[in-house]
Short mmCIF file of C-alpha atoms in Angstrom, two decimals:
data_model
loop_
_atom_site.label_atom_id
_atom_site.label_comp_id
_atom_site.label_asym_id
_atom_site.label_seq_id
_atom_site.Cartn_x
_atom_site.Cartn_y
_atom_site.Cartn_z
CA MET A 301 107.59 148.16 -5.29
CA ALA A 302 110.80 149.57 -6.73
CA ALA A 303 111.49 151.38 -3.48
CA LEU A 304 110.77 148.24 -1.46
CA ARG A 305 113.07 146.28 -3.71
CA TYR A 306 115.78 148.88 -3.13
CA ALA A 307 115.36 148.42 0.61
CA GLY A 308 115.68 144.65 0.15
CA LEU A 309 112.10 144.09 1.34
CA ASP A 310 110.03 143.40 -1.76
CA ASP A 311 108.22 140.34 -0.38
CA THR A 312 104.67 141.75 -0.27
CA ASP A 313 101.19 140.29 -0.34
CA SER A 314 99.46 140.74 -3.72
CA GLU A 315 96.24 141.77 -1.95
CA ASP A 316 98.06 144.78 -0.57
CA GLU A 317 99.71 145.79 -3.84
CA LEU A 318 98.81 149.40 -4.58
CA PRO A 319 97.00 150.52 -7.75
CA PRO A 320 98.99 152.62 -10.26
CA GLY A 321 99.58 156.18 -9.09
CA TRP A 322 99.46 155.33 -5.38
CA GLU A 323 102.38 155.45 -2.93
CA GLN A 324 102.68 154.09 0.60
CA ARG A 325 104.24 156.36 3.21
CA THR A 326 104.71 156.46 6.97
CA THR A 327 104.43 159.12 9.65
CA LYS A 328 107.13 159.73 12.24
CA ASP A 329 105.08 157.89 14.86
CA GLY A 330 104.73 154.77 12.72
CA TRP A 331 101.32 155.05 11.03
CA VAL A 332 100.94 154.18 7.34
CA TYR A 333 99.12 156.50 4.93
CA TYR A 334 98.59 156.44 1.17
CA ALA A 335 99.26 159.18 -1.38
CA ASN A 336 97.36 159.33 -4.66
CA HIS A 337 99.58 161.24 -7.08
CA THR A 338 96.91 161.32 -9.80
CA GLU A 339 94.30 163.08 -7.64
CA GLU A 340 96.88 164.69 -5.32
CA LYS A 341 95.30 163.49 -2.12
CA THR A 342 96.20 161.30 0.85
CA GLN A 343 94.21 158.92 3.03
CA TRP A 344 94.71 156.54 5.95
CA GLU A 345 92.85 153.57 4.43
CA HIS A 346 94.44 151.24 1.90
CA PRO A 347 92.83 152.01 -1.49
CA LYS A 348 92.08 148.32 -2.18
CA THR A 349 91.49 146.69 1.20
CA GLY A 350 90.19 149.67 3.15
CA LYS A 351 92.38 148.71 6.11
CA ARG A 352 94.43 151.02 8.29
CA LYS A 353 97.94 149.87 9.10
CA ARG A 354 100.84 150.71 11.33
CA ILE A 355 104.51 149.78 11.46
CA ALA A 356 105.29 146.52 13.29
CA GLY A 357 108.39 146.31 15.45
CA ASP A 358 111.67 148.15 15.26
CA LEU A 359 114.04 148.77 12.39
CA PRO A 360 115.96 145.72 11.15
CA TYR A 361 119.47 145.50 12.55
CA GLY A 362 121.91 147.73 10.76
CA TRP A 363 119.25 150.33 9.93
CA GLU A 364 119.01 153.76 11.55
CA GLN A 365 116.47 156.56 11.27
CA GLU A 366 117.83 160.07 10.68
CA THR A 367 116.48 163.48 9.65
CA ASP A 368 117.77 165.58 6.76
CA GLU A 369 118.28 169.37 6.72
CA ASN A 370 114.68 169.87 5.58
CA GLY A 371 113.31 167.90 8.53
CA GLN A 372 112.37 164.88 6.43
CA VAL A 373 112.97 161.46 7.91
CA PHE A 374 115.21 159.06 5.98
CA PHE A 375 116.71 155.65 6.69
CA VAL A 376 120.34 154.49 6.54
CA ASP A 377 121.33 150.87 6.00
CA HIS A 378 124.80 150.79 7.58
CA ILE A 379 125.37 147.15 6.65
CA ASN A 380 124.91 147.61 2.89
CA LYS A 381 125.91 151.30 2.83
CA ARG A 382 122.75 152.71 1.30
CA THR A 383 120.08 155.34 2.07
CA THR A 384 116.35 155.49 1.36
CA TYR A 385 113.38 157.66 2.32
CA LEU A 386 111.20 154.55 2.44
CA ASP A 387 110.77 152.98 5.86
CA PRO A 388 112.11 149.39 5.54
CA ARG A 389 109.51 148.24 8.07
CA LEU A 390 106.75 148.73 5.50
CA ALA A 391 107.21 145.05 4.68
CA PHE A 392 106.17 144.22 8.26
CA THR A 393 103.03 146.32 8.76
CA VAL A 394 100.06 145.07 10.78
CA ASP A 395 96.38 145.97 10.70
CA ASP A 396 95.18 148.70 13.03
CA ASN A 397 92.57 146.29 14.45
CA PRO A 398 94.06 142.86 13.77
CA THR A 399 92.01 139.76 14.32
CA LYS A 400 93.25 137.21 16.82
CA PRO A 401 95.96 135.20 15.06
CA THR A 402 95.52 131.49 14.67
CA THR A 403 97.86 129.36 16.72
CA ARG A 404 100.64 127.94 14.60
CA GLN A 405 104.27 127.04 14.92
CA ARG A 406 106.34 130.12 14.12
CA TYR A 407 109.76 128.51 14.31
CA ASP A 408 111.28 125.18 13.35
CA GLY A 409 114.58 123.34 13.37
CA SER A 410 116.15 125.61 10.75
CA THR A 411 115.17 128.91 12.40
CA THR A 412 118.12 131.16 13.23
CA ALA A 413 118.66 133.41 16.23
CA MET A 414 118.45 136.47 13.98
CA GLU A 415 115.03 135.38 12.72
CA ILE A 416 113.69 134.88 16.24
CA LEU A 417 114.89 138.30 17.40
CA GLN A 418 113.82 140.12 14.23
CA GLY A 419 112.08 143.40 15.10
CA ARG A 420 112.93 143.31 18.81
CA ASP A 421 114.65 146.22 20.52
CA LEU A 422 116.88 144.93 23.33
CA SER A 423 118.40 148.31 24.16
CA GLY A 424 119.14 148.56 27.86
CA LYS A 425 119.26 144.79 28.35
CA VAL A 426 122.43 143.15 29.67
CA VAL A 427 123.26 139.64 28.48
CA VAL A 428 126.04 137.25 29.50
CA VAL A 429 126.85 134.30 27.22
CA THR A 430 129.40 131.71 28.30
CA GLY A 431 131.61 130.11 25.66
CA ALA A 432 130.66 132.87 23.22
CA ASN A 433 133.80 133.02 21.07
CA SER A 434 132.56 130.38 18.60
CA GLY A 435 129.67 128.16 17.57
CA ILE A 436 126.26 128.49 19.16
CA GLY A 437 127.56 130.88 21.79
CA PHE A 438 128.95 133.29 19.21
CA GLU A 439 125.79 133.30 17.10
CA THR A 440 123.70 133.89 20.22
CA ALA A 441 125.92 136.73 21.45
CA LYS A 442 126.02 138.35 18.01
CA SER A 443 122.25 138.20 17.63
CA PHE A 444 121.69 139.83 21.00
CA ALA A 445 124.28 142.52 20.27
CA LEU A 446 122.89 143.35 16.83
CA HIS A 447 119.50 143.94 18.44
CA GLY A 448 120.78 146.50 20.92
CA ALA A 449 121.68 144.49 24.02
CA HIS A 450 124.88 145.03 26.01
CA VAL A 451 126.51 141.61 25.59
CA ILE A 452 129.38 140.14 27.60
CA LEU A 453 131.26 137.22 26.09
CA ALA A 454 132.39 135.10 29.03
CA CYS A 455 135.25 132.97 27.70
CA ARG A 456 138.34 131.10 28.82
CA ASN A 457 140.49 132.10 25.84
CA MET A 458 140.63 135.89 25.78
CA THR A 459 142.46 136.04 22.45
CA ARG A 460 139.62 134.23 20.70
CA ALA A 461 137.04 136.16 22.72
CA ASN A 462 138.46 139.51 21.62
CA GLU A 463 138.51 138.28 18.02
CA ALA A 464 134.82 137.43 18.39
CA VAL A 465 134.13 140.92 19.74
CA SER A 466 135.89 142.41 16.71
CA ARG A 467 133.81 140.29 14.34
CA ILE A 468 130.58 141.55 15.91
CA LEU A 469 131.76 145.17 15.83
CA GLY A 470 132.70 144.65 12.19
CA GLU A 471 129.03 143.96 11.43
CA TRP A 472 127.63 146.77 13.56
CA HIS A 473 129.99 149.45 14.83
CA LYS A 474 127.54 150.62 17.49
CA ALA A 475 127.19 147.19 19.10
CA LYS A 476 127.76 147.14 22.86
CA VAL A 477 129.89 144.06 23.30
CA GLU A 478 132.89 143.12 25.45
CA ALA A 479 134.82 140.07 26.61
CA MET A 480 135.52 138.90 30.16
CA THR A 481 137.58 135.98 31.43
CA LEU A 482 135.67 132.93 32.65
CA ASP A 483 137.23 129.47 33.02
CA LEU A 484 134.53 127.06 34.14
CA ALA A 485 137.19 124.43 34.85
CA LEU A 486 138.44 126.60 37.71
CA LEU A 487 135.94 127.55 40.41
CA ARG A 488 138.15 130.44 41.51
CA SER A 489 137.87 131.87 37.99
CA VAL A 490 134.07 131.63 38.23
CA GLN A 491 134.21 133.54 41.50
CA HIS A 492 136.51 136.20 40.02
CA PHE A 493 134.20 136.63 37.03
CA ALA A 494 131.17 137.13 39.28
CA GLN A 495 133.06 139.68 41.36
CA ALA A 496 134.23 141.57 38.27
CA PHE A 497 130.74 141.57 36.79
CA LYS A 498 129.16 142.87 40.00
CA ALA A 499 131.78 145.63 40.14
CA LYS A 500 130.28 147.01 36.91
CA ASN A 501 127.07 147.83 38.81
CA VAL A 502 124.84 146.83 35.90
CA SER A 503 121.76 144.67 35.66
CA LEU A 504 121.69 141.13 34.31
CA HIS A 505 118.62 140.33 32.25
CA VAL A 506 119.74 137.18 30.44
CA LEU A 507 122.37 134.62 31.42
CA VAL A 508 123.04 131.99 28.74
CA CYS A 509 124.92 128.98 30.12
CA ASN A 510 126.26 127.69 26.82
CA ALA A 511 129.92 126.64 27.25
CA ALA A 512 130.57 122.91 27.17
CA VAL A 513 133.14 120.24 26.37
CA PHE A 514 132.55 116.88 24.72
CA GLY A 515 134.52 113.70 24.18
CA LEU A 516 137.41 114.59 26.48
CA PRO A 517 139.76 111.94 27.85
CA TRP A 518 139.54 111.54 31.62
CA THR A 519 141.16 114.46 33.42
CA LEU A 520 140.73 116.21 36.73
CA THR A 521 140.44 119.97 37.10
CA LYS A 522 142.55 121.88 39.62
CA ASP A 523 139.52 121.61 41.90
CA GLY A 524 139.86 117.81 41.83
CA LEU A 525 136.70 117.12 39.78
CA GLU A 526 136.20 115.35 36.48
CA THR A 527 136.48 118.00 33.76
CA THR A 528 133.32 117.32 31.75
CA PHE A 529 131.14 117.43 34.85
CA GLN A 530 132.70 120.65 36.15
CA VAL A 531 132.73 122.58 32.86
CA ASN A 532 129.32 121.50 31.60
CA HIS A 533 127.42 121.66 34.86
CA LEU A 534 129.09 122.53 38.14
CA GLY A 535 130.83 125.68 36.87
CA HIS A 536 127.54 127.03 35.53
CA PHE A 537 125.72 126.00 38.71
CA TYR A 538 128.22 127.99 40.76
CA LEU A 539 128.04 130.96 38.37
CA VAL A 540 124.26 131.19 38.68
CA GLN A 541 124.47 130.98 42.47
CA LEU A 542 126.96 133.84 42.57
CA LEU A 543 124.86 136.02 40.23
CA GLN A 544 121.47 135.06 41.63
CA ASP A 545 121.04 138.30 43.58
CA VAL A 546 121.77 140.39 40.47
CA LEU A 547 119.29 138.37 38.41
CA CYS A 548 116.56 138.88 41.01
CA ARG A 549 117.22 142.62 41.22
CA SER A 550 117.03 142.79 37.40
CA ALA A 551 113.70 140.95 37.13
CA PRO A 552 112.17 140.14 34.80
CA ALA A 553 115.29 138.12 34.01
CA ARG A 554 116.07 134.75 32.48
CA VAL A 555 118.59 131.94 32.70
CA VAL A 556 118.99 129.75 29.62
CA VAL A 557 120.86 126.46 30.02
CA VAL A 558 121.99 124.83 26.76
CA SER A 559 121.46 121.14 27.34
CA SER A 560 120.97 118.20 24.97
CA GLU A 561 118.55 115.41 24.16
CA SER A 562 121.38 113.06 25.12
CA HIS A 563 120.32 113.53 28.75
CA ARG A 564 117.68 110.86 28.04
CA PHE A 565 120.30 108.13 27.62
CA THR A 566 121.67 107.97 31.14
CA ASP A 567 120.83 108.32 34.79
CA ILE A 568 122.63 109.44 37.93
CA ASN A 569 120.92 107.13 40.41
CA ASP A 570 122.21 103.84 41.78
CA SER A 571 120.32 100.54 41.68
CA SER A 572 118.24 101.55 44.71
CA GLY A 573 117.10 104.78 43.06
CA LYS A 574 119.25 107.12 45.15
CA LEU A 575 121.61 109.73 43.75
CA ASP A 576 125.03 108.20 43.12
CA PHE A 577 127.56 111.00 43.54
CA SER A 578 130.34 108.81 42.15
CA ARG A 579 128.61 108.90 38.75
CA LEU A 580 128.83 112.68 38.60
CA SER A 581 132.62 112.85 38.90
CA PRO A 582 133.77 109.28 38.17
CA SER A 583 137.21 107.78 38.62
CA LYS A 584 139.35 107.00 35.60
CA ASN A 585 138.35 103.32 35.63
CA ASP A 586 134.63 104.19 35.56
CA TYR A 587 134.89 106.95 32.98
CA TRP A 588 133.38 106.94 29.51
CA ALA A 589 133.41 110.26 27.65
CA MET A 590 129.96 109.98 26.06
CA LEU A 591 128.35 108.87 29.31
CA ALA A 592 130.01 111.72 31.20
CA TYR A 593 128.61 114.19 28.67
CA ASN A 594 125.12 112.70 28.89
CA ARG A 595 125.16 112.88 32.67
CA SER A 596 126.30 116.48 32.67
CA LYS A 597 123.40 117.34 30.35
CA LEU A 598 120.97 115.55 32.67
CA CYS A 599 122.32 117.67 35.52
CA ASN A 600 121.64 120.74 33.37
CA ILE A 601 117.99 119.75 33.00
CA LEU A 602 117.48 119.03 36.70
CA PHE A 603 119.24 122.24 37.69
CA SER A 604 117.21 124.39 35.29
CA ASN A 605 113.92 122.93 36.48
CA GLU A 606 114.72 123.46 40.15
CA LEU A 607 116.09 126.94 39.51
CA HIS A 608 112.83 127.89 37.80
CA ARG A 609 110.79 126.50 40.68
CA ARG A 610 112.74 128.57 43.21
CA LEU A 611 113.25 131.84 41.35
CA SER A 612 110.20 132.23 39.08
CA PRO A 613 108.17 133.72 41.96
CA ARG A 614 110.87 136.43 42.09
CA GLY A 615 110.67 137.17 38.36
CA VAL A 616 113.55 135.00 37.15
CA THR A 617 112.65 132.22 34.73
CA SER A 618 114.89 129.34 33.72
CA ASN A 619 114.73 127.24 30.57
CA ALA A 620 116.80 124.31 29.36
CA VAL A 621 117.29 124.22 25.58
CA HIS A 622 118.20 121.48 23.14
CA PRO A 623 119.98 123.39 20.33
CA GLY A 624 119.47 120.86 17.55
CA ASN A 625 120.34 117.33 16.56
CA MET A 626 124.14 117.02 16.54
CA MET A 627 124.56 120.66 15.57
CA TYR A 628 127.92 120.92 13.85
CA SER A 629 130.32 123.06 15.86
CA ALA A 630 133.73 122.79 17.51
CA LEU A 631 132.24 120.87 20.45
CA HIS A 632 133.63 117.57 19.17
CA ARG A 633 137.26 118.73 19.04
CA GLY A 634 138.30 116.54 21.97
CA TRP A 635 138.97 113.38 19.94
CA TRP A 636 139.43 112.60 16.24
CA VAL A 637 136.82 109.80 16.30
CA TYR A 638 134.09 112.26 17.32
CA THR A 639 135.32 114.72 14.69
CA LEU A 640 134.90 112.01 12.06
CA LEU A 641 131.39 111.12 13.27
CA PHE A 642 130.29 114.77 13.30
CA THR A 643 131.74 115.29 9.82
CA LEU A 644 129.81 112.31 8.43
CA ALA A 645 126.61 113.56 10.06
CA ARG A 646 127.05 117.17 8.95
CA PRO A 647 124.78 117.01 5.85
CA PHE A 648 121.88 115.99 8.11
CA THR A 649 122.32 118.54 10.86
CA LYS A 650 121.60 122.15 11.63
CA SER A 651 124.84 124.07 11.28
CA MET A 652 126.48 127.42 11.85
CA GLY A 653 126.90 127.76 8.07
CA THR A 654 123.13 127.79 7.62
CA HIS A 655 122.95 130.65 10.07
CA GLU A 656 125.66 132.64 8.34
CA SER A 657 124.15 132.19 4.89
CA ARG A 658 120.92 133.87 5.96
CA GLN A 659 122.39 137.09 7.21
CA GLY A 660 122.07 138.84 3.86
CA LYS A 661 118.26 138.96 4.06
CA PHE A 662 118.27 141.56 6.84
#
């Protein structure tokens, strides 16, 4: 227990607590065995439960397995600058012949990205996250990077994007992370990003369409379209079309579209039930910021569903995600009224601060 506590993983089941004089160890290939120091013997079965166990999953992020000069395996926690001969995964062992687990909800509204990815090795996977310099996008990109993926932060502001890259590297110096320019309000920029990405000759396993704007006054992009519609939906639609061939070649691959429950409070059809294109990119007289946001999120849902129908037979799945009720981020920066509303609602929402406060447990 003292060794587990040193590794920061002392949350064990009392049934599995070892009798005095016993020690739990692991082999190089991940099997658990037990040493009885009193009788000077070892065995595979737990001395109390009689079960055989093995290590579950990969090392927590920040940990690395190394071998000393005597050939003995030890573990380095680069985050907290400490070393131990005890495998930190001993807190996550599973039975050799586990029974079928009961169905239950593993995650809830307060679950963080780091908790969902815990124990997964994403080495060799390539991930693109739009709008990844802050908020949900940054947490998503960081979580992927800290679990071994090669992550590209696709952002409009390269200064902030490079700062985000530095923050991730500050947590894990071996993270494979870089920034690339992507301005969803300019379709030419989307095209240039796709060309630059393809020039890297790498796969694309996950594309997270996260970037969005909210509460903007009516403006037109250089392409002549209403800004909220183009940034939140059309720019991502175009990006996926341009990278579709790479996604299919990289299958199994996935597209994740960050949408919102607010899509339920609008429609894009006219009174006869037909698609009204004027509602997608409205004129100044017909514009309302909240309604424009809701409609862009509805477009996200429809796009994701149709993309999944077309590409899932080729190994590319698509999911639309609601990130949480009024999650507090910089999304509301467009107008002071929305900033005030988000501030008042903050105590009742899922926030980035909750995510940050949990990082110490790994």
